[in-house]
Short mmCIF file of C-alpha atoms in Angstrom, two decimals:
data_model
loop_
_atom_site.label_atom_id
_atom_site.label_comp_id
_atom_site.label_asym_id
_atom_site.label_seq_id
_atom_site.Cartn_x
_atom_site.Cartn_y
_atom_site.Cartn_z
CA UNK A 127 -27.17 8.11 -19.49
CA UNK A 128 -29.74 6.75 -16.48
CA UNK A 129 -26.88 4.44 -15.15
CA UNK A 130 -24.48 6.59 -15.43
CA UNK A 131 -23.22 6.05 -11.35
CA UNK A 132 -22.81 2.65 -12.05
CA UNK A 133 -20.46 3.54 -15.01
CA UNK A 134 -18.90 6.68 -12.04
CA UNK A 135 -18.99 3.86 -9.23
CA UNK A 136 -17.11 0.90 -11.55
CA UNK A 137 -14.75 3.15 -13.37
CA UNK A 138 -13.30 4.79 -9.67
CA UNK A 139 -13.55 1.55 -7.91
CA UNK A 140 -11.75 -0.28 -11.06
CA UNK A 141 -8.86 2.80 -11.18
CA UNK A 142 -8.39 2.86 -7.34
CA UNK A 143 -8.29 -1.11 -7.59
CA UNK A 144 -5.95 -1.43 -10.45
CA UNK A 145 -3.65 0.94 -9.50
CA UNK A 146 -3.06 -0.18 -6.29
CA UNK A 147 -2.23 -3.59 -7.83
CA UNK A 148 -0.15 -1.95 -10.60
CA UNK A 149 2.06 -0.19 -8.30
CA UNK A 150 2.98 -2.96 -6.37
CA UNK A 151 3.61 -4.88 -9.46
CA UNK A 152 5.70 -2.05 -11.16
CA UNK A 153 7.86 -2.26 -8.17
CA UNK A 154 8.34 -5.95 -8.12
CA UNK A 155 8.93 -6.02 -12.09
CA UNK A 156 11.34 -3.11 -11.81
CA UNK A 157 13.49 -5.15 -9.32
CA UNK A 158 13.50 -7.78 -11.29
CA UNK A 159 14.18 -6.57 -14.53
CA UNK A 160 17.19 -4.94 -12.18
CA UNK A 161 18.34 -7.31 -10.65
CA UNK A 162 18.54 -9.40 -13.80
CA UNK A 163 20.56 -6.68 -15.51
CA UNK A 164 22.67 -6.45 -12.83
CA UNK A 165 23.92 -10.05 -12.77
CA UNK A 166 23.93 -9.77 -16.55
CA UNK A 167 26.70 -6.73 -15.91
CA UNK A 168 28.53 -8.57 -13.21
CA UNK A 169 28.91 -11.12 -15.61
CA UNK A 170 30.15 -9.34 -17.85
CA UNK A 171 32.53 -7.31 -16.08
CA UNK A 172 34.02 -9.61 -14.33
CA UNK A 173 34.42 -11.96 -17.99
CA UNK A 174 36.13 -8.64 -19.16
CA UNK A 175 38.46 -8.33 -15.91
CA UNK A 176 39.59 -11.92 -16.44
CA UNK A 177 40.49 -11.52 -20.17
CA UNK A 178 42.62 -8.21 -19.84
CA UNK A 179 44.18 -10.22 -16.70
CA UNK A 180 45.18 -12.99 -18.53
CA UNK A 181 46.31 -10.60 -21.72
CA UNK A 182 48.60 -8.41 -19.31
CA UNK A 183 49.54 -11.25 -16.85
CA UNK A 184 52.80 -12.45 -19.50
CA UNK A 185 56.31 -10.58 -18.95
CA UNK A 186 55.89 -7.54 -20.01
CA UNK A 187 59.11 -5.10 -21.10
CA UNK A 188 58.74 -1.58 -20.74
CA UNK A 189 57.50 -1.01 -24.63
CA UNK A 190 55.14 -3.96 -24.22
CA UNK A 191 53.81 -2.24 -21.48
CA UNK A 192 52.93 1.48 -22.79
CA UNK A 193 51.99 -0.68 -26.02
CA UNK A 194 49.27 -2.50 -23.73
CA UNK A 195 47.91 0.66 -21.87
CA UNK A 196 47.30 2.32 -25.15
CA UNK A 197 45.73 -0.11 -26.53
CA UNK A 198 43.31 -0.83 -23.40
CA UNK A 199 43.14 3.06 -23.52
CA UNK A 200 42.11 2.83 -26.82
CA UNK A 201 39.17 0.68 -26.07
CA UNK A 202 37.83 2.35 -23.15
CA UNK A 203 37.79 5.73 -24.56
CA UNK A 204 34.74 7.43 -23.50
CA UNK A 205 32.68 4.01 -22.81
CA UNK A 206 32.03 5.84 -18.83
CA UNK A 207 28.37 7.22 -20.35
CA UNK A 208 27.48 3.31 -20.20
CA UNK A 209 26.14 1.34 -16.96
CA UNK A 210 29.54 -0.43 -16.92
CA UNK A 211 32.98 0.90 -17.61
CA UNK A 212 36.42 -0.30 -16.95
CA UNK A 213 39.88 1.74 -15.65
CA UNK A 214 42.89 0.34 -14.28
CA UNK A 215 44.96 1.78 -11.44
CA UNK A 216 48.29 0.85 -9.61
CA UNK A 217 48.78 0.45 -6.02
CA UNK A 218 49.48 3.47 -5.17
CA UNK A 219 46.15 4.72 -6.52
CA UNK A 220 47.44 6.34 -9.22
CA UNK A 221 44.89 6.19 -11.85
CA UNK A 222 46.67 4.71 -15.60
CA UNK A 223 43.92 4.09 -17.90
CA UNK A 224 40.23 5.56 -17.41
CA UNK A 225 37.46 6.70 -20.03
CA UNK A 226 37.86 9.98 -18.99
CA UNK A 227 41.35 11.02 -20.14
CA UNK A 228 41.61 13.83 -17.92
CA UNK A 229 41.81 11.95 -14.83
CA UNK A 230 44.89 9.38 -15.84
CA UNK A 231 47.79 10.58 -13.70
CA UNK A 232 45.53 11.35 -11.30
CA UNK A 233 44.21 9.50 -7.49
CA UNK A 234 41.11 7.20 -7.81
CA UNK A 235 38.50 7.69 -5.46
CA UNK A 236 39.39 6.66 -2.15
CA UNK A 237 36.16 6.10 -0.64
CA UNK A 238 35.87 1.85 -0.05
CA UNK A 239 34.77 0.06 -2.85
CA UNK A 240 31.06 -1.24 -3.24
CA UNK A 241 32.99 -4.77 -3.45
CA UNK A 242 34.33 -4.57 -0.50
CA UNK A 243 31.24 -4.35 1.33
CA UNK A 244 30.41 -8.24 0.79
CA UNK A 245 32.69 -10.99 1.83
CA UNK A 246 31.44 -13.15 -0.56
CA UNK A 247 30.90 -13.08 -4.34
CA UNK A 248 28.43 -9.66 -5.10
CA UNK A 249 25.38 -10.82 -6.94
CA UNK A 250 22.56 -8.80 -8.95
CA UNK A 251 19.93 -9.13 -5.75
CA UNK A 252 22.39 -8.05 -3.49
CA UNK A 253 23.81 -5.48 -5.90
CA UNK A 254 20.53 -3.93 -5.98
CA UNK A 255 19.13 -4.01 -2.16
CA UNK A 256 22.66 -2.60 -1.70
CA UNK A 257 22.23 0.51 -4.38
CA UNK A 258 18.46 1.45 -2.60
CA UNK A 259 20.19 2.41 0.33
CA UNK A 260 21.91 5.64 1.58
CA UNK A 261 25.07 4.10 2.60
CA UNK A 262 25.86 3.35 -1.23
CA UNK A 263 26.74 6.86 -1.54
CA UNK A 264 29.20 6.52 1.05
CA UNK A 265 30.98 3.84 -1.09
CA UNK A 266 32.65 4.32 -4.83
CA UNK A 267 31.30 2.85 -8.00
CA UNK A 268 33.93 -0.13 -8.32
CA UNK A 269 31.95 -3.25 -7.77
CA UNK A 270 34.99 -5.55 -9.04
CA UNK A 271 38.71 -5.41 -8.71
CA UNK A 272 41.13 -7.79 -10.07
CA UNK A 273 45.29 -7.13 -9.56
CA UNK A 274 47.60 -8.55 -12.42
CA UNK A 275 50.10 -11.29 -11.47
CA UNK A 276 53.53 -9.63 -11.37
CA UNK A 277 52.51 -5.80 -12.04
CA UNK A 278 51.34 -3.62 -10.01
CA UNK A 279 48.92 -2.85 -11.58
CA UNK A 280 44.69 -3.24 -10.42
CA UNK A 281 41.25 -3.78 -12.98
CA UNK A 282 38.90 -1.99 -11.93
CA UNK A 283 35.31 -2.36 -12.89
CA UNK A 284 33.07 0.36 -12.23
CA UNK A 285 29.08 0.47 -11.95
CA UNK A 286 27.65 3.84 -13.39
CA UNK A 287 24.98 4.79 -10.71
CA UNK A 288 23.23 7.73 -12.82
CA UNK A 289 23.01 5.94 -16.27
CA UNK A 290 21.61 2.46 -14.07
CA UNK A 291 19.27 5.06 -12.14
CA UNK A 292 18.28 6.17 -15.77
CA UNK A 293 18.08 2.76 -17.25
CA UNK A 294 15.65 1.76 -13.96
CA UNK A 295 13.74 5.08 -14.52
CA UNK A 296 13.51 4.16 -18.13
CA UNK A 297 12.38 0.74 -17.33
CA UNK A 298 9.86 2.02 -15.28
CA UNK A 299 8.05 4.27 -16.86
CA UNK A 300 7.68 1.64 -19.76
CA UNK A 301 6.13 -0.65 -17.23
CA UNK A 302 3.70 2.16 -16.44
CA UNK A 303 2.74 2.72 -19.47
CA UNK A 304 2.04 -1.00 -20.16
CA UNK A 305 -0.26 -1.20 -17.13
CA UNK A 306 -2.07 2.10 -18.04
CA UNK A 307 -2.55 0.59 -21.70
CA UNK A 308 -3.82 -2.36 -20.29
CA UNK A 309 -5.87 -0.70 -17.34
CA UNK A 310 -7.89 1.44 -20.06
CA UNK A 311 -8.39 -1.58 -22.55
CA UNK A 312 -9.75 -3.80 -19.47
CA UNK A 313 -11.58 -0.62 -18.31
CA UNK A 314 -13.11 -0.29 -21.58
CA UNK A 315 -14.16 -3.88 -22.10
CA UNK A 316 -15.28 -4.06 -17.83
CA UNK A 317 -18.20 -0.97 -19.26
CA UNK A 318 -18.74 -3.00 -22.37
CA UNK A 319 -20.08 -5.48 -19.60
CA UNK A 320 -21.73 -4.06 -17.64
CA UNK A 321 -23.68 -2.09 -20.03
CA UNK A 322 -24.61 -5.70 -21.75
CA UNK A 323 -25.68 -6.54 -18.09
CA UNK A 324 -27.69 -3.56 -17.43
CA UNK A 325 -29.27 -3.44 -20.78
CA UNK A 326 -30.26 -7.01 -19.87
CA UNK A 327 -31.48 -5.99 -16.52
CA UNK A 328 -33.36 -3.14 -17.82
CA UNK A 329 -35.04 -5.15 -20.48
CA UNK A 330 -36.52 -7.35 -17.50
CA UNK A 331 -37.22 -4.80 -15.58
CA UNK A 332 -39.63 -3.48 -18.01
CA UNK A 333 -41.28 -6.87 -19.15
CA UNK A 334 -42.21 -6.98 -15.14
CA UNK A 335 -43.16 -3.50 -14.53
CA UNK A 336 -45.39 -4.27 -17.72
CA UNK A 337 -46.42 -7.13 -16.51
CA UNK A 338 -47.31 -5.25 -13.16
CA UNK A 339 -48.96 -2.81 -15.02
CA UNK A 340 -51.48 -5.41 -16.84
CA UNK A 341 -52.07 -6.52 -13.56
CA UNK A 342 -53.31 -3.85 -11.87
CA UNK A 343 -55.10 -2.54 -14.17
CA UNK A 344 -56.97 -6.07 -14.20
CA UNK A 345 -57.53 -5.57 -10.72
CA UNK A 346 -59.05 -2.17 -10.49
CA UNK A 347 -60.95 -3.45 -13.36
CA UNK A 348 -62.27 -6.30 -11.21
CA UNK A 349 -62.45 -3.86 -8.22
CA UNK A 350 -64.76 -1.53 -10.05
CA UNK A 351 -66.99 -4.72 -11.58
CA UNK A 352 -67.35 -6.51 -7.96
CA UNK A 353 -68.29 -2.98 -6.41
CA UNK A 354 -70.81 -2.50 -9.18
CA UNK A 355 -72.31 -6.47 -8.49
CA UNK A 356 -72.50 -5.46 -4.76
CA UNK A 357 -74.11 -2.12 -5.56
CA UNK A 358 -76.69 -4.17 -7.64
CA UNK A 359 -77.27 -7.16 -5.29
CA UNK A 360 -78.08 -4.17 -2.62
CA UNK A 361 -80.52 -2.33 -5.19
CA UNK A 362 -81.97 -5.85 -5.64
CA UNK A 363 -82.61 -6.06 -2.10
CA UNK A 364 -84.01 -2.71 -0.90
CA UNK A 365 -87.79 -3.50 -0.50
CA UNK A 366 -86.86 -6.15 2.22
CA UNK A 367 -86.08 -4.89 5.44
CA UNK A 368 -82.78 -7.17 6.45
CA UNK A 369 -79.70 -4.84 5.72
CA UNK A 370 -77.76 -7.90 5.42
CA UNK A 371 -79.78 -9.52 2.63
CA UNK A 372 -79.92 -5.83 0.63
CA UNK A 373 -76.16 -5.82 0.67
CA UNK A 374 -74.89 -9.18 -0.32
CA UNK A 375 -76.60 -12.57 -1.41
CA UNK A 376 -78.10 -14.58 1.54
CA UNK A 377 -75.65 -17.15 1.17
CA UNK A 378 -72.62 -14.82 1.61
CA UNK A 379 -74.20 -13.72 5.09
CA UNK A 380 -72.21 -14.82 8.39
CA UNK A 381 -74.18 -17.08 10.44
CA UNK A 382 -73.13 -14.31 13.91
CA UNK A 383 -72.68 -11.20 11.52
CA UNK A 384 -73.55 -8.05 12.75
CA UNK A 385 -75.22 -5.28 11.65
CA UNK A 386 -73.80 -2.27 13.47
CA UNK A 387 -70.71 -1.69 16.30
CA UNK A 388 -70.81 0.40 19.15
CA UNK A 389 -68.30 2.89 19.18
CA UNK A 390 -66.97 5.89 21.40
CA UNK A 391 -66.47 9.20 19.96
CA UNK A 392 -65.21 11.74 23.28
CA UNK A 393 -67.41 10.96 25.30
CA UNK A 394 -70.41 9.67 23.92
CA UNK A 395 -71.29 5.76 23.50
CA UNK A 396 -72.40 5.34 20.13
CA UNK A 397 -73.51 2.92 17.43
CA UNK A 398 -71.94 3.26 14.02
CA UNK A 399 -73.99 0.51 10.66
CA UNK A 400 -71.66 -1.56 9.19
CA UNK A 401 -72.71 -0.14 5.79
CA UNK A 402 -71.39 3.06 6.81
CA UNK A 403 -67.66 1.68 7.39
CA UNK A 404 -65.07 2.78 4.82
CA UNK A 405 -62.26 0.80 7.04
CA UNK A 406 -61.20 -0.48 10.08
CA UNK A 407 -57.47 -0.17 11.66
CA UNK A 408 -55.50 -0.57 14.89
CA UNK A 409 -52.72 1.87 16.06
CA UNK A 410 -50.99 2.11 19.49
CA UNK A 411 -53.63 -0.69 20.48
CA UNK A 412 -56.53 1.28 19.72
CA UNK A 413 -59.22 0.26 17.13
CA UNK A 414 -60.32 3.04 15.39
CA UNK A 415 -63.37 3.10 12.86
CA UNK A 416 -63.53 5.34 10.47
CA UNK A 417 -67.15 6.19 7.85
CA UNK A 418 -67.75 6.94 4.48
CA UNK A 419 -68.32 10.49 5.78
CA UNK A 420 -65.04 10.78 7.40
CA UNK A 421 -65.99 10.88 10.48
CA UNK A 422 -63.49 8.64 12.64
CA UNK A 423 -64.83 6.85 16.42
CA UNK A 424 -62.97 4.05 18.49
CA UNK A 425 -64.22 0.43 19.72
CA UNK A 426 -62.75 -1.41 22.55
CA UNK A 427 -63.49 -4.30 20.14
CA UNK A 428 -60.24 -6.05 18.89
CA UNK A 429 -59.11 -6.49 15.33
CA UNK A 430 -60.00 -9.93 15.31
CA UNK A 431 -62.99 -9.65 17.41
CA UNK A 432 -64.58 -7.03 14.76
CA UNK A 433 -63.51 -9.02 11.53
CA UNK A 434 -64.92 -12.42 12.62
CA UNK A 435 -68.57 -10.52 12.50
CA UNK A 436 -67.54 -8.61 9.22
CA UNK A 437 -69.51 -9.99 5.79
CA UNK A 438 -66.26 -11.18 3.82
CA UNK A 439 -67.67 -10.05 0.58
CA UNK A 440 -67.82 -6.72 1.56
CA UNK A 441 -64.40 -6.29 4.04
CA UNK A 442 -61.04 -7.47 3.14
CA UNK A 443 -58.65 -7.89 5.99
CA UNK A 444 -55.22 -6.51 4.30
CA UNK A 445 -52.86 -7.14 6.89
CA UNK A 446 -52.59 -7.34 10.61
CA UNK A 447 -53.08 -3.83 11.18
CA UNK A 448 -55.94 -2.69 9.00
CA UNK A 449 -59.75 -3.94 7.28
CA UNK A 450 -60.58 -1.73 4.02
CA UNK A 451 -64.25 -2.46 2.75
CA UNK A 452 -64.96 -3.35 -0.86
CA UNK A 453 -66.89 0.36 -1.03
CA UNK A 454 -63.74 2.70 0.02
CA UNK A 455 -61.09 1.85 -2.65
CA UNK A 456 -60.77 3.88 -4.95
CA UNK A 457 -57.56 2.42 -6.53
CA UNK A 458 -54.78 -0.07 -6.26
CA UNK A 459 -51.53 0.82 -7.51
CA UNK A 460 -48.07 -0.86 -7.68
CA UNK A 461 -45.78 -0.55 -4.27
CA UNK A 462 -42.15 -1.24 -3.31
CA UNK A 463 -40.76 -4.92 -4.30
CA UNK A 464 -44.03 -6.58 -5.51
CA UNK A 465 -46.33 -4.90 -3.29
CA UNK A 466 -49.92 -3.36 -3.73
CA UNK A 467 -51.09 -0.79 -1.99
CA UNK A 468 -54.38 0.86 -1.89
CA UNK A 469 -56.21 4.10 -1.87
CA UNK A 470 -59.20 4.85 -0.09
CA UNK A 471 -61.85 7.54 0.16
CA UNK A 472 -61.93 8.94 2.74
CA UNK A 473 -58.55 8.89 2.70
CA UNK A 474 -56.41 6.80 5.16
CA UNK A 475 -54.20 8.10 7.54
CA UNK A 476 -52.15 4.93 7.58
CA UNK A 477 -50.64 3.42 4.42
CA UNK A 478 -52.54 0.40 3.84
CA UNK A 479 -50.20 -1.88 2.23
CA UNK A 480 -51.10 -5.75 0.77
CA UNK A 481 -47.82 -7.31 1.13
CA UNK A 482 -46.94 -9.89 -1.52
CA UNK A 483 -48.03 -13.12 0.31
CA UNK A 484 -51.68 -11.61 0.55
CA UNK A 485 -51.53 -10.40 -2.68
CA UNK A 486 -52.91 -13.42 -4.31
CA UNK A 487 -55.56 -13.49 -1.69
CA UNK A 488 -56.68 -10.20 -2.20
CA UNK A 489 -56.99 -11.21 -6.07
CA UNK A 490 -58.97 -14.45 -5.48
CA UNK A 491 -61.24 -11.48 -3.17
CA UNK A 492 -61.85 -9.92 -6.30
CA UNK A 493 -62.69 -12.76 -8.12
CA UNK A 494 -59.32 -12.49 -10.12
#
């Protein structure tokens, strides 16, 4: 697959991404869902607490009694593997009905009560901020007490911390789950995308770089056809003894253009034909000129100076650093982000580059 880091790039950027929102949102679900079960238990408790309260609060004779704590026995009976369970105690502690036979007769806890942490009414939210801490383990599971008007006896309503922890765990990892399901659906359709996209990308890319492709090769073929009309204008002109006129028409002629430029080469002063040129180009403020033959010489001519003498059919000035003439390229071929560039022989030791604002230019040179 040739895109496949844009499918690497997406998919760890959508993962890293999603989970970090998921996690927070997990958390903030979870608390909710919590908290809401929470108040839904406190409810319900303390509905419970009021009921058997109101049941046991009539005169009550000794068999009334025992008749009472069986039967509130009898209903409790092994409900302490739920979140909320119910036991009642006397005053002294002693413990008279629990879910867990085994421990009636026996002392209740007497670490405080989670209730008596809050002076006011205990609610879900606080419930819960309250059970994420380490103090709750300082504190026993009763999160509701109610005595019972002329007994002695106390309802107790107790919060099981390892079946809620087991309930939030539960809740949890459904959440998870839900996010991964819908991480890996939106995943999937995110690649569906952006393979649409690229395939619609890739489809233009081509029509250009086709369309790039018919260009250039329409303008080496008008390169080759303007070098062969120069050749032939010059073949035309060979029994008169003006090199301008055997090179190009006399109309194309500059009324100052020259016919040779002196040069240096070491230390010799030395004239070099403007037929002979292959290009001209400037580097570190130095023109240098270098033949058909390879050979290379400077001028203490400037760019500018040299170019405004030049015969324009012939030289082309491609930018502000180089002139290539019309006999020295050999080929144009695509460059970076719409740009030609050109190959010369000899070759040049500079990359002669047309950017794409000269580009049309350099087409209407050609007679494009």
């Amino acid at each position: 697959m040739k895109n496949i880091k844009y499918y690497t790039y997406t998919t760890l950027g959508f993962c890293v991404f999603f989970a970090l929102i998921a996690m927070a949102a997990t958390n903030l679900i979870v608390k909710f869902a919590t908290v809401s079960l929470l108040n839904e238990k406190i409810e319900q408790g303390q509905q419970q607490v009021k009921n058997i309260q109101s049941l046991l609060a009539q005169h009550q004779t000794k068999i009334i009694e025992q008749q009472n704590r069986n039967a509130i026995q009898h209903a409790i009976q092994n409900t302490n593997n739920q979140s909320l369970y119910l036991s009642i105690i006397d005053w002294s502690g002693a413990i008279i009905c629990h879910p867990d036979v085994t421990k009636i007769g026996s002392k209740s806890d007497q670490k405080a009560s989670i209730v008596s942490r809050f002076e006011k009414s205990i609610s879900g939210k606080d419930l819960y901020n309250f059970l994420s801490t380490k103090l709750s383990s300082n504190y026993s599971n009763v999160f509701y007490s109610l005595p019972i008007k002329e007994s002695d006896w106390i309802i107790a309503i107790h919060l099981n911390k390892e079946v809620l922890k087991e309930q939030t765990n539960e809740l949890k990892t459904k959440v998870i789950v839900s996010f991964l399901i819908i991480g890996l659906i939106l995943l999937f359709l995110i690649l569906i995308i952006i393979r649409w996209l690229t395939g619609v990308y890739d489809n233009q890319i081509l029509r250009l770089n086709s369309k790039i492709e018919d260009d250039l090769n329409k303008l080496n073929l008008s390169l080759q056809n303007y070098q062969e009309n120069i050749s032939e204008f010059a073949k035309a002109s060979v029994s008169q003894n003006n090199i301008t006129n055997s090179v190009v028409p006399a109309n194309a002629i500059k009324e100052h253009e020259k016919k040779r430029i002196l040069t240096y080469s070491r230390n010799e002063l030395r004239p070099v034909n403007i037929e002979d040129i292959a290009y001209i180009y400037v580097d570190n403020t130095i023109t240098y000129l270098t033949q058909k033959n390879g050979q290379k010489s400077t001028s203490q001519e400037t760019l500018d100076g040299i170019y405004s003498h030049l015969n324009d059919k012939l030289f082309f000035r491609v930018n502000r650093q180089i002139i290539v003439c019309i006999y020295a390229i050999n080929k144009i071929i695509k460059y970076d982000n719409n740009k030609l560039k050109i190959e010369t022989s000899p070759s040049s030791e500079i990359d002669i580059i047309i950017g794409k604002n000269k580009a049309s230019a350099f087409k209407q040179w050609l007679d494009i």
